[in-house]
Coordinates of C-alpha atoms in Angstrom, one line a residue:
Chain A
X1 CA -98.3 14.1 -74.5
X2 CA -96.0 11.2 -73.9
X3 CA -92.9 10.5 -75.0
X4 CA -90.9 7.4 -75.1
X5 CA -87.7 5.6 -75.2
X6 CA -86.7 1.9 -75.7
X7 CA -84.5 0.5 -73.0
X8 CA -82.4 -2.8 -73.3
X9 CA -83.1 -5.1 -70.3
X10 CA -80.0 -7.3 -68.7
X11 CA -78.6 -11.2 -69.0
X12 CA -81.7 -13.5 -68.4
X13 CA -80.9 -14.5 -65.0
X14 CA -81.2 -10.5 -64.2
X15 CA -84.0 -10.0 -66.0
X16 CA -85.8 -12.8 -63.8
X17 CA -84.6 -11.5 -60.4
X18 CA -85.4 -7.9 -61.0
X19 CA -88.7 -8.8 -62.1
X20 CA -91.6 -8.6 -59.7
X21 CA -93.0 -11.9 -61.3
X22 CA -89.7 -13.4 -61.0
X23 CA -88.9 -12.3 -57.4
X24 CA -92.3 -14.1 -56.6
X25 CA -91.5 -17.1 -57.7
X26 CA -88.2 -17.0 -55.6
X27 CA -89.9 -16.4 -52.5
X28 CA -92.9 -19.2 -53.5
X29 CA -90.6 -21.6 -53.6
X30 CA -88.1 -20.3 -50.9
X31 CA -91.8 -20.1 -49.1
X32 CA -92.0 -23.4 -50.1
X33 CA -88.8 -24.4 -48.5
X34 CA -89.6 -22.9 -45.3
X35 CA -93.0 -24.4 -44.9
X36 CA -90.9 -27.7 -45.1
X37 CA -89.4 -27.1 -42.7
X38 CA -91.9 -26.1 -40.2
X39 CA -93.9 -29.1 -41.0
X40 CA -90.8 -31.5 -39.8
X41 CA -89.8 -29.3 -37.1
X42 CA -93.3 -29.4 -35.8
X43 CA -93.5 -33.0 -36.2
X44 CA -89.2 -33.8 -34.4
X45 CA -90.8 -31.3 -31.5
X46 CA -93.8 -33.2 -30.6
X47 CA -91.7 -36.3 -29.3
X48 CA -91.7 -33.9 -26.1
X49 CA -94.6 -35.8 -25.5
X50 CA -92.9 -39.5 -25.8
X51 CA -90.3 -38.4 -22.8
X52 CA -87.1 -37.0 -22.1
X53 CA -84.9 -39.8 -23.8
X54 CA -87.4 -39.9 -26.8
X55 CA -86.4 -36.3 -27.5
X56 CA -82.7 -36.2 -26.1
X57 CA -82.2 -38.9 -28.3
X58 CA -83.7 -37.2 -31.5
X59 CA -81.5 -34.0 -30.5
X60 CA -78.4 -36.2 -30.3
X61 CA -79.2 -38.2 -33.7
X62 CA -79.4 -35.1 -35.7
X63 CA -76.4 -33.5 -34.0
X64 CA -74.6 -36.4 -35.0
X65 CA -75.6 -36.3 -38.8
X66 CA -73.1 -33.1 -38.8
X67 CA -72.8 -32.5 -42.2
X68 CA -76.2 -32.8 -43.2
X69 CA -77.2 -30.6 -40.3
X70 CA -74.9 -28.0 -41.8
X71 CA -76.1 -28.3 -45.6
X72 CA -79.7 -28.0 -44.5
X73 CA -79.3 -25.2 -42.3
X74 CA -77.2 -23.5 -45.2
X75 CA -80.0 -23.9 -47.2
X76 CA -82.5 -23.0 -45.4
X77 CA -80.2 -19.7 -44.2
X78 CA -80.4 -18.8 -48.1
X79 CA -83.9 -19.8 -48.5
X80 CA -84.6 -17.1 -45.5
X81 CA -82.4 -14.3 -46.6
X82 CA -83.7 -14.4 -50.3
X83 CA -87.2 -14.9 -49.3
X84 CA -86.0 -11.5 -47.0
X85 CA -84.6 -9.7 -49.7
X86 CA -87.3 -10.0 -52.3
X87 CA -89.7 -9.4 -49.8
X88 CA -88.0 -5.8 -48.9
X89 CA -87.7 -5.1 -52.2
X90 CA -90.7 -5.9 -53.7
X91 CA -92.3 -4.0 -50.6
X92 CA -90.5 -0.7 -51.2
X93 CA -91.2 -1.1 -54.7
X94 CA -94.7 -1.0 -53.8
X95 CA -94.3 1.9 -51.9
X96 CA -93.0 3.7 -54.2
X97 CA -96.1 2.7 -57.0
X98 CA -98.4 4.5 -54.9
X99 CA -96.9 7.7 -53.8
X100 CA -100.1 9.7 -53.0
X101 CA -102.5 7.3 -51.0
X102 CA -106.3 7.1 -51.2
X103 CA -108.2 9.5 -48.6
X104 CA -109.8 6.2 -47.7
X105 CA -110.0 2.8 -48.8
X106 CA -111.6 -0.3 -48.1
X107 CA -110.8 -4.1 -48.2
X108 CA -113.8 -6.2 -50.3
X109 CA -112.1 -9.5 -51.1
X110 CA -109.1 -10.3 -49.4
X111 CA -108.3 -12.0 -46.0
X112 CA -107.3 -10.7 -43.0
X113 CA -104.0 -13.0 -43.1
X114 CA -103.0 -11.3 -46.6
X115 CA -103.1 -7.7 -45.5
X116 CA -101.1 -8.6 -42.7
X117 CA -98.3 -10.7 -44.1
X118 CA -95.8 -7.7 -44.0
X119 CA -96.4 -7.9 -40.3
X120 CA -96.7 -11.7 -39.4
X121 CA -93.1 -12.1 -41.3
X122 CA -91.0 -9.7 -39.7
X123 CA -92.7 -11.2 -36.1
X124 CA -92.0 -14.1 -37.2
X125 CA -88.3 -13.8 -37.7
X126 CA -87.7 -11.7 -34.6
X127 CA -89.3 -14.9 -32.8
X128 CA -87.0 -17.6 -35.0
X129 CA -83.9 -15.3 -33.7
X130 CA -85.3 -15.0 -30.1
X131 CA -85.8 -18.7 -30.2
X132 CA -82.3 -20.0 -31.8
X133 CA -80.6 -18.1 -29.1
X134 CA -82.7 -19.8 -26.4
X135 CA -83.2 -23.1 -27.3
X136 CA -80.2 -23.8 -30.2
X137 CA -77.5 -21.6 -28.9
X138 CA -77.9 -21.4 -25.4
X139 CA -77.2 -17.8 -25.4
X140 CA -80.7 -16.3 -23.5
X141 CA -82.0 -18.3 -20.8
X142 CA -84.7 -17.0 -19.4
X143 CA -85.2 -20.4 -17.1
X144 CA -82.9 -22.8 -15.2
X145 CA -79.3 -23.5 -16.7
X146 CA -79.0 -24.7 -20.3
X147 CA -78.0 -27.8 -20.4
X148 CA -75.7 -28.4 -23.6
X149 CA -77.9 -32.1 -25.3
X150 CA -80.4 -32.2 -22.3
X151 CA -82.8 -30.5 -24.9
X152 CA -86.2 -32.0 -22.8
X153 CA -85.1 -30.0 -19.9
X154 CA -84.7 -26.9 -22.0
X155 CA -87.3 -26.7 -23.6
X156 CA -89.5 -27.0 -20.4
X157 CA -87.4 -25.1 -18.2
X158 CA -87.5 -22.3 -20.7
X159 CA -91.8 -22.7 -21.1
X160 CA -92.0 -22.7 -17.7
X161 CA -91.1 -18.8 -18.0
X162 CA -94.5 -17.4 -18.3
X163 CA -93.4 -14.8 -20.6
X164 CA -91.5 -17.5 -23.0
X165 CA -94.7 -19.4 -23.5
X166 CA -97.0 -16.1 -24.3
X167 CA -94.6 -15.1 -26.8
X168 CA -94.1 -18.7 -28.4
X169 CA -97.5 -19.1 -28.5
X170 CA -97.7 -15.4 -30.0
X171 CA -95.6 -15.9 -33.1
X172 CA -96.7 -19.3 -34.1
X173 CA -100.2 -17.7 -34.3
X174 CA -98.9 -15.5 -36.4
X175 CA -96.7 -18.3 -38.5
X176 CA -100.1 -19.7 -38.8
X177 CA -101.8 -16.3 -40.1
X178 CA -98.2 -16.1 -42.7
X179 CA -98.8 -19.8 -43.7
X180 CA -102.8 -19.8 -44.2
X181 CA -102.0 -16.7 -47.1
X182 CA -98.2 -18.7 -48.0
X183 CA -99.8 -22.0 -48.8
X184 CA -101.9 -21.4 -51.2
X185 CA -100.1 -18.2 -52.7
X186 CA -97.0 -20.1 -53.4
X187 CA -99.0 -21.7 -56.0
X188 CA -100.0 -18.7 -57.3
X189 CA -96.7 -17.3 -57.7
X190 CA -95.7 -20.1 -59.4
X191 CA -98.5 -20.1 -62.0
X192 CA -100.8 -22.9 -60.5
X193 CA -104.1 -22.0 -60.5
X194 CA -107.1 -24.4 -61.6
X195 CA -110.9 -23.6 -60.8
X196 CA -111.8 -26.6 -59.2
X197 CA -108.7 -27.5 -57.3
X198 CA -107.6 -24.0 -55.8
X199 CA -110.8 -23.3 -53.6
X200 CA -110.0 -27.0 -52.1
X201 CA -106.2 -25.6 -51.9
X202 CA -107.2 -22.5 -49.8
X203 CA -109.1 -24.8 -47.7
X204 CA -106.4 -26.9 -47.0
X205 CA -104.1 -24.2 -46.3
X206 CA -106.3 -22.6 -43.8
X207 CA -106.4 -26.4 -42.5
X208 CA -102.9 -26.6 -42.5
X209 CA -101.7 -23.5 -40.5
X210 CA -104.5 -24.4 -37.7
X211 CA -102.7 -28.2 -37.5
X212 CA -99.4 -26.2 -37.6
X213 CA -100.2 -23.9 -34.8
X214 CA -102.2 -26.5 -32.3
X215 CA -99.7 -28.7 -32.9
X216 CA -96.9 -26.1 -32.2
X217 CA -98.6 -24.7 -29.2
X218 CA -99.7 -27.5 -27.8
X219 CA -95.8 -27.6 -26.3
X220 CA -96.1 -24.8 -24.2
X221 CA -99.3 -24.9 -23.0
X222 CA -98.8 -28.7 -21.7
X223 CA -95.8 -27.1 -19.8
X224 CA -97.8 -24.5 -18.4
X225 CA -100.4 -27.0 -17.0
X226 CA -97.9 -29.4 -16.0
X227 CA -98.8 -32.0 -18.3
X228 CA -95.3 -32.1 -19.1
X229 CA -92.2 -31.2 -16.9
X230 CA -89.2 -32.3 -15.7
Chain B
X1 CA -133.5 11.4 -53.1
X2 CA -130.4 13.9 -50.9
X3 CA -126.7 12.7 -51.4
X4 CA -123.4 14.8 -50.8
X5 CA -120.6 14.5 -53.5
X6 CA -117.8 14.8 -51.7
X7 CA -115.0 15.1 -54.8
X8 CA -111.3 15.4 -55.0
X9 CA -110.9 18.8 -57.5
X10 CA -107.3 19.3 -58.7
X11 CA -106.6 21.1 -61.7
X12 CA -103.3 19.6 -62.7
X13 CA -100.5 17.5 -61.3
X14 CA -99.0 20.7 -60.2
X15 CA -102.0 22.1 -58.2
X16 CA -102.3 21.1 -54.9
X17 CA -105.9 19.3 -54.5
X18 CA -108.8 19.0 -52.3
X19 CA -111.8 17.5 -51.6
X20 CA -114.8 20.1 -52.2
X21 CA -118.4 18.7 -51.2
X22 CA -121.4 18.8 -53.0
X23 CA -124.7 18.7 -51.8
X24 CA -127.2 17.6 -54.5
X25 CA -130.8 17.8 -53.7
X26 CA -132.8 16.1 -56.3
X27 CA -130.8 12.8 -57.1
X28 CA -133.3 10.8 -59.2
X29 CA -132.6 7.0 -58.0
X30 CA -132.9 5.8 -61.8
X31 CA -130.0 8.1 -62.6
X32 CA -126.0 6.8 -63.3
X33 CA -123.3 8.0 -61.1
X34 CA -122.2 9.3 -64.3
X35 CA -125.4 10.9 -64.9
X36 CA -125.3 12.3 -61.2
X37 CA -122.0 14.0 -62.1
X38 CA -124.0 15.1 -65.1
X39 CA -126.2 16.9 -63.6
X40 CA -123.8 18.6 -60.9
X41 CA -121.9 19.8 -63.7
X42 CA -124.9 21.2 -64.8
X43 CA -125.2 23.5 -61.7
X44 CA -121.6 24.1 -61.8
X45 CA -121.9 25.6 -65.1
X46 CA -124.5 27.3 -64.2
X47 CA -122.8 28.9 -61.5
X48 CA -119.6 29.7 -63.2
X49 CA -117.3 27.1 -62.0
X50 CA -115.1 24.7 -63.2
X51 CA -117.5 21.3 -64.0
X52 CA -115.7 17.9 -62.8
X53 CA -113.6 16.0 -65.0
X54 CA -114.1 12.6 -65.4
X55 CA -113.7 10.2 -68.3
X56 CA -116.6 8.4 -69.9
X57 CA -117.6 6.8 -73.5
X58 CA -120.5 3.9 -74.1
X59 CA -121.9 4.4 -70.9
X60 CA -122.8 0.7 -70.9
X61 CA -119.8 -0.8 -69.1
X62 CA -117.7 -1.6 -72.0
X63 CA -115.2 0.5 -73.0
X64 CA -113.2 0.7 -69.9
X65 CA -113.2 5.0 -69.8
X66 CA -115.2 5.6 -66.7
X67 CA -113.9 4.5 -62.9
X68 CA -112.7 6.2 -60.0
X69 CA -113.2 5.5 -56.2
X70 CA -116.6 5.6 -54.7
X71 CA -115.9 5.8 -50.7
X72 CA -112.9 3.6 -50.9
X73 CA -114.2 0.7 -53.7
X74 CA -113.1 1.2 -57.3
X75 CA -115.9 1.6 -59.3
X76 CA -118.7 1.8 -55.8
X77 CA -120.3 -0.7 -53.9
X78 CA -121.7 -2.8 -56.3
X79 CA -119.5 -6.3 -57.7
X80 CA -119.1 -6.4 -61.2
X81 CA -120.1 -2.9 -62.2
X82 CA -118.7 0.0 -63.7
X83 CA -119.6 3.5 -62.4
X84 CA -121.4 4.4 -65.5
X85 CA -123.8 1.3 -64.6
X86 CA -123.9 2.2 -61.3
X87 CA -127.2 3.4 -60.8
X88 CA -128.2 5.9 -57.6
X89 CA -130.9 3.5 -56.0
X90 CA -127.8 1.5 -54.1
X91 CA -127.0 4.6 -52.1
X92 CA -129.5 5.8 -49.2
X93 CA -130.6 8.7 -49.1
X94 CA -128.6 11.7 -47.4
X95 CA -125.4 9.1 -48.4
X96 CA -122.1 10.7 -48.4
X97 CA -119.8 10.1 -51.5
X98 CA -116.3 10.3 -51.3
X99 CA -114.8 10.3 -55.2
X100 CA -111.3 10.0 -55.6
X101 CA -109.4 9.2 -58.7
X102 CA -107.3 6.0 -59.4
X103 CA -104.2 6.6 -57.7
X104 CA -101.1 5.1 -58.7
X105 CA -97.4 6.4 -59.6
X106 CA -97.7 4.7 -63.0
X107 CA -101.5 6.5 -63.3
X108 CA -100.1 10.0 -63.7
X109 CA -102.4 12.7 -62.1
X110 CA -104.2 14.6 -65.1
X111 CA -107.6 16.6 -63.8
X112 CA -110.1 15.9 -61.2
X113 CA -111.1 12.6 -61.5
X114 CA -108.8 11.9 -64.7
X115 CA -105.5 9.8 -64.7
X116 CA -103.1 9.2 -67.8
X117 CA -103.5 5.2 -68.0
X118 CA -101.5 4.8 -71.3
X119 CA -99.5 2.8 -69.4
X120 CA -102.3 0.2 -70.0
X121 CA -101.9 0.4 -74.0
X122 CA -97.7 0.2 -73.9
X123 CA -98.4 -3.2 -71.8
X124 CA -100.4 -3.9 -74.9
X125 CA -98.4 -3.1 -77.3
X126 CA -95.6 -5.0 -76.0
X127 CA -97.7 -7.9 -76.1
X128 CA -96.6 -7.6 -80.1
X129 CA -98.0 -9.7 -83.1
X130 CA -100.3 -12.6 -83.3
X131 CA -99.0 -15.3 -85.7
X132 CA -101.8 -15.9 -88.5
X133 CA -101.7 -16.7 -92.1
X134 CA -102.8 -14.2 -94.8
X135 CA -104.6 -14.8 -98.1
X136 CA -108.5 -15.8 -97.7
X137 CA -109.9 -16.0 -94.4
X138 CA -109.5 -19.9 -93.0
X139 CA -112.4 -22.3 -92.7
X140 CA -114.3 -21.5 -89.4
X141 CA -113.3 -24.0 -86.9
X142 CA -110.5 -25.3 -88.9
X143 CA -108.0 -25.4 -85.7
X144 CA -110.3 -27.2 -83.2
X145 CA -110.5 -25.4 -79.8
X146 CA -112.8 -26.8 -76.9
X147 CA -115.6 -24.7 -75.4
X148 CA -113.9 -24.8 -71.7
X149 CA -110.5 -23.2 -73.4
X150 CA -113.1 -20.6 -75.6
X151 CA -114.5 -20.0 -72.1
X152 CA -111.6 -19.3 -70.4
X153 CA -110.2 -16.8 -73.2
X154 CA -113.7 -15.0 -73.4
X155 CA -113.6 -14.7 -69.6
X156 CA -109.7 -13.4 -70.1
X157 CA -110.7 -11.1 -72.9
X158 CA -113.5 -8.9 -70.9
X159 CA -110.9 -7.3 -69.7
X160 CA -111.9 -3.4 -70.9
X161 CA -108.2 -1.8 -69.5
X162 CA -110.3 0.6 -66.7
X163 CA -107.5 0.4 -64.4
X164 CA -109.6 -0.6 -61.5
X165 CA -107.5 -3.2 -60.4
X166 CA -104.4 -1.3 -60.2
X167 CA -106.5 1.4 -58.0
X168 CA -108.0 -1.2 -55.7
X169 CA -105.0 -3.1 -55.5
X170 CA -102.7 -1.6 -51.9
X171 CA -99.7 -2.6 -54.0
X172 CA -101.1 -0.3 -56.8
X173 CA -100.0 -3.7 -59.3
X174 CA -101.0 -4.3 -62.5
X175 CA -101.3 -8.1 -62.8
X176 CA -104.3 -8.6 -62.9
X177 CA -104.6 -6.5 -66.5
X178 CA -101.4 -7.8 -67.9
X179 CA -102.8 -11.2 -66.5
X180 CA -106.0 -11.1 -68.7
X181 CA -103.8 -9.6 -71.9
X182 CA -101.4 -12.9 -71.8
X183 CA -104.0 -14.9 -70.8
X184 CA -106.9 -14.1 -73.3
X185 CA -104.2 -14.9 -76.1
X186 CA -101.6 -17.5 -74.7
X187 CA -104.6 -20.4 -73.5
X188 CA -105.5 -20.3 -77.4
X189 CA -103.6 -22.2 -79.8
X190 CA -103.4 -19.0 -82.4
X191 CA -101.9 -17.5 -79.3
X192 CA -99.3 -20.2 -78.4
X193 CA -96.8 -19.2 -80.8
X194 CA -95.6 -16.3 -79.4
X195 CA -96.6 -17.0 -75.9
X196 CA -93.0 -17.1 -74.5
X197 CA -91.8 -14.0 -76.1
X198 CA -95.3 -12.4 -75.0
X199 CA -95.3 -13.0 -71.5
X200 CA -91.6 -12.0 -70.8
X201 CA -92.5 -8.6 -72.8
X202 CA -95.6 -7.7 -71.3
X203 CA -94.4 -8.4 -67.8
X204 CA -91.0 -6.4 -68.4
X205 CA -93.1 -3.5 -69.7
X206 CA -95.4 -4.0 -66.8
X207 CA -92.2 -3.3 -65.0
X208 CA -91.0 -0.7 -66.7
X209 CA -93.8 1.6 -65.7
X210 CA -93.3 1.6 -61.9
X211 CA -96.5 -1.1 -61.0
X212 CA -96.1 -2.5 -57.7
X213 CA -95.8 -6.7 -57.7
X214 CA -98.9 -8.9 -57.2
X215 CA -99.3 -10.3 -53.2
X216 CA -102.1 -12.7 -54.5
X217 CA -105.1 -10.8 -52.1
X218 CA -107.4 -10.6 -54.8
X219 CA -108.9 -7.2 -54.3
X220 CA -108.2 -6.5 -57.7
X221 CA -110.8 -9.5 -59.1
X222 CA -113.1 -7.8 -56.1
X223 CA -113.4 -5.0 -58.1
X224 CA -112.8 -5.6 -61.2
X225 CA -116.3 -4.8 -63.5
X226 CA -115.8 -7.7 -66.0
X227 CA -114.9 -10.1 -62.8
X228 CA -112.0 -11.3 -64.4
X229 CA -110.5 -14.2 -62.6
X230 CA -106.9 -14.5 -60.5
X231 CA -106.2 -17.7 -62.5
X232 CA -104.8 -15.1 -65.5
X233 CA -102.5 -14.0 -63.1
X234 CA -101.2 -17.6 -62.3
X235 CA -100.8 -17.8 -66.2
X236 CA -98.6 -14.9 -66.8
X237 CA -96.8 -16.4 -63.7
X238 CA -96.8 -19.3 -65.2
X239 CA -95.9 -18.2 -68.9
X240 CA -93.4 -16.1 -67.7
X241 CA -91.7 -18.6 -65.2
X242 CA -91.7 -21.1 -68.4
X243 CA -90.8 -18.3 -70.8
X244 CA -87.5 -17.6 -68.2
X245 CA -86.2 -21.3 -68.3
X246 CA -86.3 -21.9 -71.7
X247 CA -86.2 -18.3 -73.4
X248 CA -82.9 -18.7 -76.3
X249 CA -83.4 -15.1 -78.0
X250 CA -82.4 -11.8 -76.7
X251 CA -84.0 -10.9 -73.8
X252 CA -87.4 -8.5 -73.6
X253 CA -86.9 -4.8 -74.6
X254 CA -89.0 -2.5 -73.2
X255 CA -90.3 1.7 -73.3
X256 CA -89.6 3.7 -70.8
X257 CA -92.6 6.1 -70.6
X258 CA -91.4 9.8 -70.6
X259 CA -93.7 12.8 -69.9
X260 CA -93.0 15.9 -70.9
X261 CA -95.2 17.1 -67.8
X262 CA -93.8 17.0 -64.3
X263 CA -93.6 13.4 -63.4
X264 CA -94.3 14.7 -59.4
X265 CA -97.9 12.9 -59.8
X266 CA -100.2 15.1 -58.1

């Protein structure tokens, strides 16, 4: 027999955070933040293909907008390290709800991208680190010298590296495999679900992440064929 | 027609189990798994050993008792099904069965194919009281409700508390149960009264007894014998996330579950 024994939960901001349901709604819409993000990265990148001064001139503009720069990056910093943290969390809780594991079990419903989000993300942010110190900081260059504001020559110098461009290409197919699950399942967290309009969602979303990743890797691989260079 | 059971036998949380196989050599196809274990605890009596545990009641998918896993799928092979209404003639013959009970830390280990799922009924009862006026019974139909929101809470309502969701579910959540309890109730306008308070204490017991959290794969609807939809999972998300921003009383108590067995789980 069983036992039991009420317990008094915390302040409401704690109750939220150190609920599961809560901590999924942080990271939807920290997700949400992130996804952003790549969608305006993706499209400042692709002047690579307008010319050097397109793109130098892009780099400069926004390194001129200083303070902006900073408040965005601060924000999306924090939108990173909480989407980190109640990701870590959440997983070790999980962990722990199933301490003895099935002898086998299989997968009937769910995509391949799902399963494998605890693995695209970590990827994922190993490549965002690998790719701030290259093409941000300066700090590896695998290529030709770094040229502080001369970002075209860079970012091709660095592509140019065989290496560079394999693992580019790598982790943004596995952004897109994170975002084709994140898209839609930031909605879910969030508590939007409708019959009709979330199968068209989790269409889009697979749509999405394949516009995100061609239109990502499309850089490197024009480098490699020497579509564009220096 | 020849199958081989191949079961998980353990006779407490403190016994260390193991998988013992079965051969059975006159499996009528007609026959219920539930009936199939039946008739191998038949033999087993027969022989002198321990029968299997397992739980069943109506035998006719609705009650919730029966489930474990069939070769890795809560509740076998077939969608929408419960074991007990899982008939023998979707197996080939010489199959292989591997049965495994539900496994989760908040499923505590009991016999066999048996797990504790009371954690189901304190979700419940955290859910708390429906608002409705006593005296006579009201007129039928005197709060007008449409047939796509009667729908939607029927759909939510099938939900018969198996536990099949948690066990198919790799983060071993509950969401998908605590999903249909808010839901069945909070789309319904006898139900909106208490929907805020309802969904902050069924999630924080849901908590409280060591689920994992919900990574929106949907195995759980996969499996799940009454199909219950992921869209009562967006609406405790949704209740809840609602319920947080505007909540003024107290917060959500909850019960902690205390056995007076050895927690180890098996």
């Amino acid at each position: 027999m069983s036992t039991t024994a009420v317990s008094l939960r915390q302040s409401r901001a704690a109750a939220f955070w150190y609920s599961t349901t809560g901590k999924k709604i942080v990271m939807a819409i920290t997700g949400a933040m992130l996804f952003l993000f790549v969608i305006g990265h993706m499209v400042g990148n692709l002047q690579i293909f307008e010319g050097r001064e397109k793109l130098n001139a892009y780099g400069h503009l926004l390194h001129s907008l200083s303070e902006p720069l900073w408040a965005v990056r601060a924000v999306l910093i924090a939108a990173i390290v909480l989407h980190i943290i109640a990701t870590v969390q959440l997983a070790l809780r999980n962990k722990a709800a199933r301490p003895v594991g099935y002898s086998r079990r299989e997968a009937i419903n769910s995509s391949y991208a799902s399963r494998t989000m605890y693995w695209s993300g970590p990827i994922v942010l190993a490549f965002v680190i690998f790719h701030l110190l290259h093409l941000t900081a300066g700090i590896i260059v695998p290529g030709a010298a770094f040229i502080d504001g001369d970002v075209y020559h860079n970012v091709v110098s660095g592509f140019e590296v065989w290496w560079v461009s394999v693992w580019y290409i790598f982790a943004i197919c596995l952004l897109g495999f994170h975002l084709r699950h994140g898209i839609w399942s930031m909605f879910q967290s969030v508590g939007l679900n409708h019959p009709r309009y979330t199968p068209l969602l989790k269409q889009a979303a697979i749509w999405i992440a394949a516009i995100i990743v061609i239109g990502y890797i499309s850089i490197p691989i024009s480098v490699l064929l020497g579509l564009v260079k220096e | 027609m020849k199958l081989t059971l191949k079961i998980w036998r353990q006779k407490n949380s403190n016994d260390k189990g193991a998988f013992v196989s079965y051969p059975m050599g006159n499996v009528n196809p007609d026959m219920s798994m539930l009936e199939c274990l039946d008739v191998l605890n038949e033999t087993l009596t027969e022989r002198g050993e321990e029968p299997v545990a397992f739980e069943h009641d109506c035998r006719e998918g609705i009650c919730g008792s029966c489930g474990f896993m069939i070769n890795g799928v809560a509740h076998g092979p077939e969608r929408a099904t419960t074991v007990c209404q899982l008939t023998m003639r979707h197996f080939k013959d010489g199959d292989e069965l591997v049965l495994e009970p539900w496994r989760a830390h908040a499923f505590p280990f009991l016999k066999d194919l048996c797990v504790d799922r009371r954690a189901f009924d304190r979700i419940i009862a955290a859910g708390g009281y429906v608002s409705v006026s006593t005296g006579n019974a009201p007129d039928a139909n005197a709060i007008p409700v449409g047939k796509d929101i009667a729908d939607q809470a029927m759909d939510a309502a099938a939900c018969i508390g198996c536990g099949a969701c948690v066990a198919a579910c790799p983060n071993a959540a509950a969401a998908l149960f605590t999903g249909a309890k808010v839901a069945h109730l909070s789309v319904l306008p006898q139900g909106k009264v208490e929907a805020d308070r309802r969904a902050l204490a069924m999630v924080a017991q849901m908590n409280e007894e060591g689920f994992g959290n919900c990574t929106n794969i949907g195995e759980c609807t996969g499996v799940c014998p009454k199909s219950i939809p992921l869209q009562v999972i967006a609406r405790m998300n949704r209740d809840f996330f609602r319920a947080s921003l505007k909540r003024r009383d107290e917060p959500a108590t909850t019960i902690t579950p205390v056995y007076d067995w050895k927690v180890k789980t098996q």
